[in-house]
XYZ file of C-alpha atoms in Angstrom:
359
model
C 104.685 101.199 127.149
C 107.829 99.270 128.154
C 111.444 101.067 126.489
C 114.859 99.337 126.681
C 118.029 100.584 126.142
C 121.303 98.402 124.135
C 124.547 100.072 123.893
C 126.019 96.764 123.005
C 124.996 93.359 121.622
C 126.159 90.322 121.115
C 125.197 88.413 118.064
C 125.185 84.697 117.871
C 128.350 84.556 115.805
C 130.089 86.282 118.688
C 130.909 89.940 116.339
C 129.907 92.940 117.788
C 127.431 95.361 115.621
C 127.816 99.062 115.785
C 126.760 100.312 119.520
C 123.281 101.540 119.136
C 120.788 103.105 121.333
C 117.709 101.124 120.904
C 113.954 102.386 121.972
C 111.439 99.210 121.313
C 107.822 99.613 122.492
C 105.644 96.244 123.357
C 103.485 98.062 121.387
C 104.216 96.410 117.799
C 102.860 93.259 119.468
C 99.259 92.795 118.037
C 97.475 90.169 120.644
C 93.739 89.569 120.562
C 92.096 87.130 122.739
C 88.796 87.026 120.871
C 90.245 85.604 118.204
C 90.273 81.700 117.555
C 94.105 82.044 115.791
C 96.179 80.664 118.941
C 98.180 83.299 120.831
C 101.730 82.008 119.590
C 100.534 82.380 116.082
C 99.381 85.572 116.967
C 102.941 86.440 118.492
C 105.085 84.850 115.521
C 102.956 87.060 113.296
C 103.270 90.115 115.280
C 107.351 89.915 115.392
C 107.567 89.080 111.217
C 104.960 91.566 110.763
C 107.095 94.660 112.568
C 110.295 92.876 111.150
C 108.413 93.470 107.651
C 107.545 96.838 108.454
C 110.836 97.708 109.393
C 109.798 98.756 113.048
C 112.309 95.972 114.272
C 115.778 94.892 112.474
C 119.032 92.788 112.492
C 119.997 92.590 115.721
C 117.547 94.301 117.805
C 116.490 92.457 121.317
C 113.234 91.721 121.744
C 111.092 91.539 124.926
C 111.933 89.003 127.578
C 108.957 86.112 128.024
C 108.137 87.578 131.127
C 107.697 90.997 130.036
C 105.114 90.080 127.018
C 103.211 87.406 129.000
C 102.805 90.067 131.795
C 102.160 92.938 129.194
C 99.214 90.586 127.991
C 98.225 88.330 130.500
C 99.698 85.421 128.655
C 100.898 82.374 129.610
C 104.870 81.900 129.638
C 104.315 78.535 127.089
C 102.570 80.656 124.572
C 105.139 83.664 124.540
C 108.526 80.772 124.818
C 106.601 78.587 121.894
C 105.679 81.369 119.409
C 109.953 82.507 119.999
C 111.263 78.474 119.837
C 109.358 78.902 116.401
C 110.759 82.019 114.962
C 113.958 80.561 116.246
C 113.780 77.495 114.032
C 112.784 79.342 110.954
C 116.220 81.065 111.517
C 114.393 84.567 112.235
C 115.262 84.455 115.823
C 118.362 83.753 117.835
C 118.897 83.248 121.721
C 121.578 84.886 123.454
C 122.047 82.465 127.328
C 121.432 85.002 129.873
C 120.563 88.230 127.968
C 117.232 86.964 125.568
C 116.124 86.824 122.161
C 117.641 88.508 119.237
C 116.722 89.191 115.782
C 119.407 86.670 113.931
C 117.428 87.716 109.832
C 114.703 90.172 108.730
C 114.585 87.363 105.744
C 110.939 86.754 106.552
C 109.510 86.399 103.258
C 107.631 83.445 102.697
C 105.329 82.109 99.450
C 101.931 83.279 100.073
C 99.665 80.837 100.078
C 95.873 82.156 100.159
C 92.461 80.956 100.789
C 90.541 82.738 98.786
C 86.350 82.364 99.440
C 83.991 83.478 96.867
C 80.374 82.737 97.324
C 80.187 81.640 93.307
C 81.615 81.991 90.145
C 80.530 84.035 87.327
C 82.148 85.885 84.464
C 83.031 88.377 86.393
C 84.481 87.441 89.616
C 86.612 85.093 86.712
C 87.705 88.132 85.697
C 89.004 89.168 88.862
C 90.514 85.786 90.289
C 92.812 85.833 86.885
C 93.863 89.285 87.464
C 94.277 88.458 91.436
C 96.399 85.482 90.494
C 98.246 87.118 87.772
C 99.434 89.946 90.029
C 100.289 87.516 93.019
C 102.591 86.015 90.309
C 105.562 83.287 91.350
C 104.804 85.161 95.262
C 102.371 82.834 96.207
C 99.581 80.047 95.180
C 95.664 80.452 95.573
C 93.286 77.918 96.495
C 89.547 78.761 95.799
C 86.790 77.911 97.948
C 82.481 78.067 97.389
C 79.988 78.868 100.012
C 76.963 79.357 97.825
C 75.387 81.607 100.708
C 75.179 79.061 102.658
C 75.830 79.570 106.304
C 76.624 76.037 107.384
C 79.256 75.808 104.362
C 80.634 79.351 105.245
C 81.264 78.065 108.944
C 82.600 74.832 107.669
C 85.062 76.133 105.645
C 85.933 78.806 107.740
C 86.885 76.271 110.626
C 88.293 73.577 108.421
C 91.206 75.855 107.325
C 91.850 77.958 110.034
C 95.706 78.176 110.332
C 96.457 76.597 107.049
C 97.327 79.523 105.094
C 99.452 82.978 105.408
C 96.530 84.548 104.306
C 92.468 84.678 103.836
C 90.677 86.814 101.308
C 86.815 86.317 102.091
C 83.506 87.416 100.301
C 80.996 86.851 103.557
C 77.654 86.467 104.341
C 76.444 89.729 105.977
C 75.201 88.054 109.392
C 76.352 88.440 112.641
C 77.121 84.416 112.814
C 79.414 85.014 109.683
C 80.761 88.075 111.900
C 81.472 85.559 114.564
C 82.711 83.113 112.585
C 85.617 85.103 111.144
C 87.084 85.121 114.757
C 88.497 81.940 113.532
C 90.970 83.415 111.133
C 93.880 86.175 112.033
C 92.623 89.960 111.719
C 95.606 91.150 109.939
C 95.522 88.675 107.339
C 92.061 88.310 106.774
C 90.897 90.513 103.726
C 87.140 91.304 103.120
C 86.146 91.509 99.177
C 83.715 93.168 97.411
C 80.529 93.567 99.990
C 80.320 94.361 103.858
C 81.346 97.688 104.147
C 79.285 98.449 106.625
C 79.462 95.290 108.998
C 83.524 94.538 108.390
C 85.813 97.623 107.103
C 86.288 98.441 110.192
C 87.932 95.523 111.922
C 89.789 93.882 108.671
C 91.453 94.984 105.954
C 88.809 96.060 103.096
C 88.567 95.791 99.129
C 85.182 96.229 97.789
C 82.065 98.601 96.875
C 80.278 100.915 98.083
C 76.806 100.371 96.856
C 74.755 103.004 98.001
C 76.969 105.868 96.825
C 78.210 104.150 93.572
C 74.869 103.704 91.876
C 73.715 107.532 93.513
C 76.487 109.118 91.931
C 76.204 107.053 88.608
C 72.774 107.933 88.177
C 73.228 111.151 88.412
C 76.498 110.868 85.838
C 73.838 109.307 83.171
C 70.723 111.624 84.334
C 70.768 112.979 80.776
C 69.725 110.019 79.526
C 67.333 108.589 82.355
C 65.391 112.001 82.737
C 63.526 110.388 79.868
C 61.769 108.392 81.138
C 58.669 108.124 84.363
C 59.650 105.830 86.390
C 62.366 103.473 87.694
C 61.968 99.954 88.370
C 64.433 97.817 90.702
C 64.194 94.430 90.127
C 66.602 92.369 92.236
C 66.013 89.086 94.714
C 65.746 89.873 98.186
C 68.615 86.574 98.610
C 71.057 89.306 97.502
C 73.092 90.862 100.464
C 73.484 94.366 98.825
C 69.845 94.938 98.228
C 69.721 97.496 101.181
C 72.722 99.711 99.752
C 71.552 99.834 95.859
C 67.858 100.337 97.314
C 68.899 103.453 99.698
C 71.209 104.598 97.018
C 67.911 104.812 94.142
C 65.933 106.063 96.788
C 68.004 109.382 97.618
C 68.601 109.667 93.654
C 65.347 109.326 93.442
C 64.375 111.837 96.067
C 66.176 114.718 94.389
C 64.802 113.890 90.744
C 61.421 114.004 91.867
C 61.193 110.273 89.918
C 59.086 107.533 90.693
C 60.500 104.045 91.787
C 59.756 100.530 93.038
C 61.249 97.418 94.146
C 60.676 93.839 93.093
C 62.014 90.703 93.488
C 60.787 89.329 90.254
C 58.746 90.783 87.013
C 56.229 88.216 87.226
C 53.887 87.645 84.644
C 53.980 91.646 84.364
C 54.175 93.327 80.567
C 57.027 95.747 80.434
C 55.692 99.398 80.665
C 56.690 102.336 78.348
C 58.795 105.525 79.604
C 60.080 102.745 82.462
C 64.069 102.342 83.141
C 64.976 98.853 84.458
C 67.271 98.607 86.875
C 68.533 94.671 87.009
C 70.948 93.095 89.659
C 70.286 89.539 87.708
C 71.625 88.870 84.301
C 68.623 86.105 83.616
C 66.479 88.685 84.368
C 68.687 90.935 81.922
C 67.150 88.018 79.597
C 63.855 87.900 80.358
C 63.535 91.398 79.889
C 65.607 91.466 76.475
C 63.233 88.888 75.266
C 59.886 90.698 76.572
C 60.451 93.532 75.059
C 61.357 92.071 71.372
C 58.168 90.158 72.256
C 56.170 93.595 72.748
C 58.360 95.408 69.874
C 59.219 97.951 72.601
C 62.596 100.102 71.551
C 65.043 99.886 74.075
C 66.519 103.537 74.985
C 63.540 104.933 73.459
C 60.107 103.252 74.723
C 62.099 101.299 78.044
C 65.811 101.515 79.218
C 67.669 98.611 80.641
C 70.309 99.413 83.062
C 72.096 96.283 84.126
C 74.514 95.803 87.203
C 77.799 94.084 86.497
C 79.752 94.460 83.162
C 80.075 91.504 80.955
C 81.116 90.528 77.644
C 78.253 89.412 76.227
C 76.486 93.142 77.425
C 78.405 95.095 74.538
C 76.396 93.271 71.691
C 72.991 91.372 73.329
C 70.664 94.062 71.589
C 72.914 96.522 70.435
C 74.613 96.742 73.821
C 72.974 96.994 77.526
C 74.301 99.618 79.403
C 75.423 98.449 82.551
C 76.913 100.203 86.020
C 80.046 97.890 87.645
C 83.398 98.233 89.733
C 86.349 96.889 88.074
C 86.759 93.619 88.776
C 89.761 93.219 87.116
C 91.010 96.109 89.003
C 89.316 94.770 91.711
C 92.144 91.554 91.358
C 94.879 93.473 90.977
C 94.368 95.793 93.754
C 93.788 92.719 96.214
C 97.191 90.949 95.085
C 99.041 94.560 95.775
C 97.758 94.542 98.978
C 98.534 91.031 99.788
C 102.294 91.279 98.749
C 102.459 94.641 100.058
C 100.811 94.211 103.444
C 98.457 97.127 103.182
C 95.674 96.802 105.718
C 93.269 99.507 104.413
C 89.938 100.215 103.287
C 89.552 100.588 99.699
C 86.962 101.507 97.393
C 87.117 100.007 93.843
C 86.578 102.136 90.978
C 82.589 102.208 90.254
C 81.075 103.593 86.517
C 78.552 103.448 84.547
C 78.935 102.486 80.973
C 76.890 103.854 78.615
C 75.381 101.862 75.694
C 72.471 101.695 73.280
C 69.569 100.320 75.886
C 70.089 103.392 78.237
């Protein structure tokens, strides 16, 4: 940790500010080598960033080239390049013979964000209207579709690297789509609504938790389920939170001494009495409404439906399908807070089960 210590500075109108005594650590300086974002990028975000933060202000001296490309074995070019750019955007001044000062802690720019779902559907709409009604007049949004597709992940990914003050990504829970994230800036890369496990701990994080949300909303509506013998997850194995809802039923299941099972499909299968459904699909939420008018089953009585992801259309199909969802809206507004803010936590969005006539 490198101090320095200003009694007096010079500004570059040639006015003297109050004397001040001055502590500034190299430390503020976030530099990652692993990372695809070149290193002056990397620098010119590091000095807005603590300028933003308020760890740095008017007038304050930074560190000299040499002492930040020897701090981080950097090359001189990088350091004077990312500084010759804060200069011209007016944050920046050079004094001849003492260095670089901090000439305007104006650093606010529009945000402009890449934002990468892996598809629509009603209710990731409802989230990117409440994400771009909270960013407001702050910043625009571009939206971008990988379909689970690794090859269009990766192409995307690369293709707008450095374009845009900020990333919001839903991944693909592989270590290539890992990987492939090196390609953006940490900081300003925000993970959405799965990965937990595999990314809140390197990048900011907005999302569920799937294994604990459906455990503890089970147990919310056991009053209901204990009705019935058994408890059937149907969900494709495509899906990348299969692992976390399964784990979560199975310890629920565990303590209620109830019978489960997972499938990827119902088949050709007739629906069985005193059996809860537990969907992750909405056409299988479908199928299953139209099987069991077929069979003149009784939903909440003879089967339950319990249906991930809340809907419109859920509060009146059949007299209402009870469902268990985050907020997406929430979910939105949460993500645009932490944008304009510049919170780099790990959130988990609100999770509940909804209670309705086919539960």
């Amino acid at each position: 940790m490198s101090y320095m210590n200003i009694k007096k500075i010079t500004n570059f109108t040639n006015q003297y500010l109050p004397v001040v005594i001055l502590r500034f650590m190299l430390d503020f300086l976030e530099i990652d080598a692993t990372q695809k974002e070149p290193i002056y990028r990397q620098i010119m975000s590091s000095v807005s960033s603590a300028i933003e933060d308020k760890q740095i202000g008017l007038g304050d001296q930074l560190p000299s080239v040499n002492e930040i490309a020897n701090k981080f074995s950097l090359s001189r070019d990088s350091v004077f390049k990312a500084f010759n750019e804060l200069r011209a955007n007016g944050i920046l001044e050079s004094v001849p013979g003492k260095g670089y000062y901090v000439s305007s802690v104006n650093t606010s720019t529009k945000h402009k964000v890449f934002l990468l779902f892996n598809e629509m559907n009603a209710f990731k709409e409802e989230m990117y209207y409440q994400f771009m009604d909270g960013l407001g007049e702050s910043g625009s949004v571009d939206i971008y579709y990988h379909h689970s597709n690794l090859k269009v992940f990766e192409t995307l990914i690369k293709e707008n690297a450095g374009s845009y003050t900020e990333y919001v990504v839903m991944p693909i829970i592989t270590e290539r789509a890992r990987a492939l994230l090196n390609y953006l800036p940490r900081r300003k890369t925000y993970i959405i609504d799965i990965g937990l496990e595999m990314f809140s701990g390197e990048y900011p994080f907005l999302g569920q938790d799937f294994e604990n949300d459906l455990y503890r909303s089970l147990h919310e509506g056991w009053d209901l389920i204990q009705k019935y013998e058994r408890i059937e997850l149907i969900i494709a194995e495509e899906y990348q939170f299969i692992t976390g809802i399964w784990n979560g039923l199975k310890k629920f299941a565990e303590e209620k001494e109830i019978s489960i099972c997972l499938k990827s499909s119902l088949g050709n299968n007739f629906l069985e009495k005193k059996t809860l459904y537990l969907l992750a699909d909405d056409k299988c939420l479908v199928d299953i409404v139209e099987r069991a008018e077929a069979q003149k089953l009784v939903l909440g009585e003879e089967i339950g439906i319990l249906s991930y992801n809340e809907t419109p259309f859920k509060r009146v199909i059949s007299g209402g399908i009870s469902t268990v969802s985050t907020d997406f809206g929430l979910m939105g507004k949460t993500l645009a807070e932490m944008i304009i803010e510049r919170k780099y936590e790990k959130i988990i969005n609100p999770f509940k089960l909804i209670r309705r006539k086919s539960l």
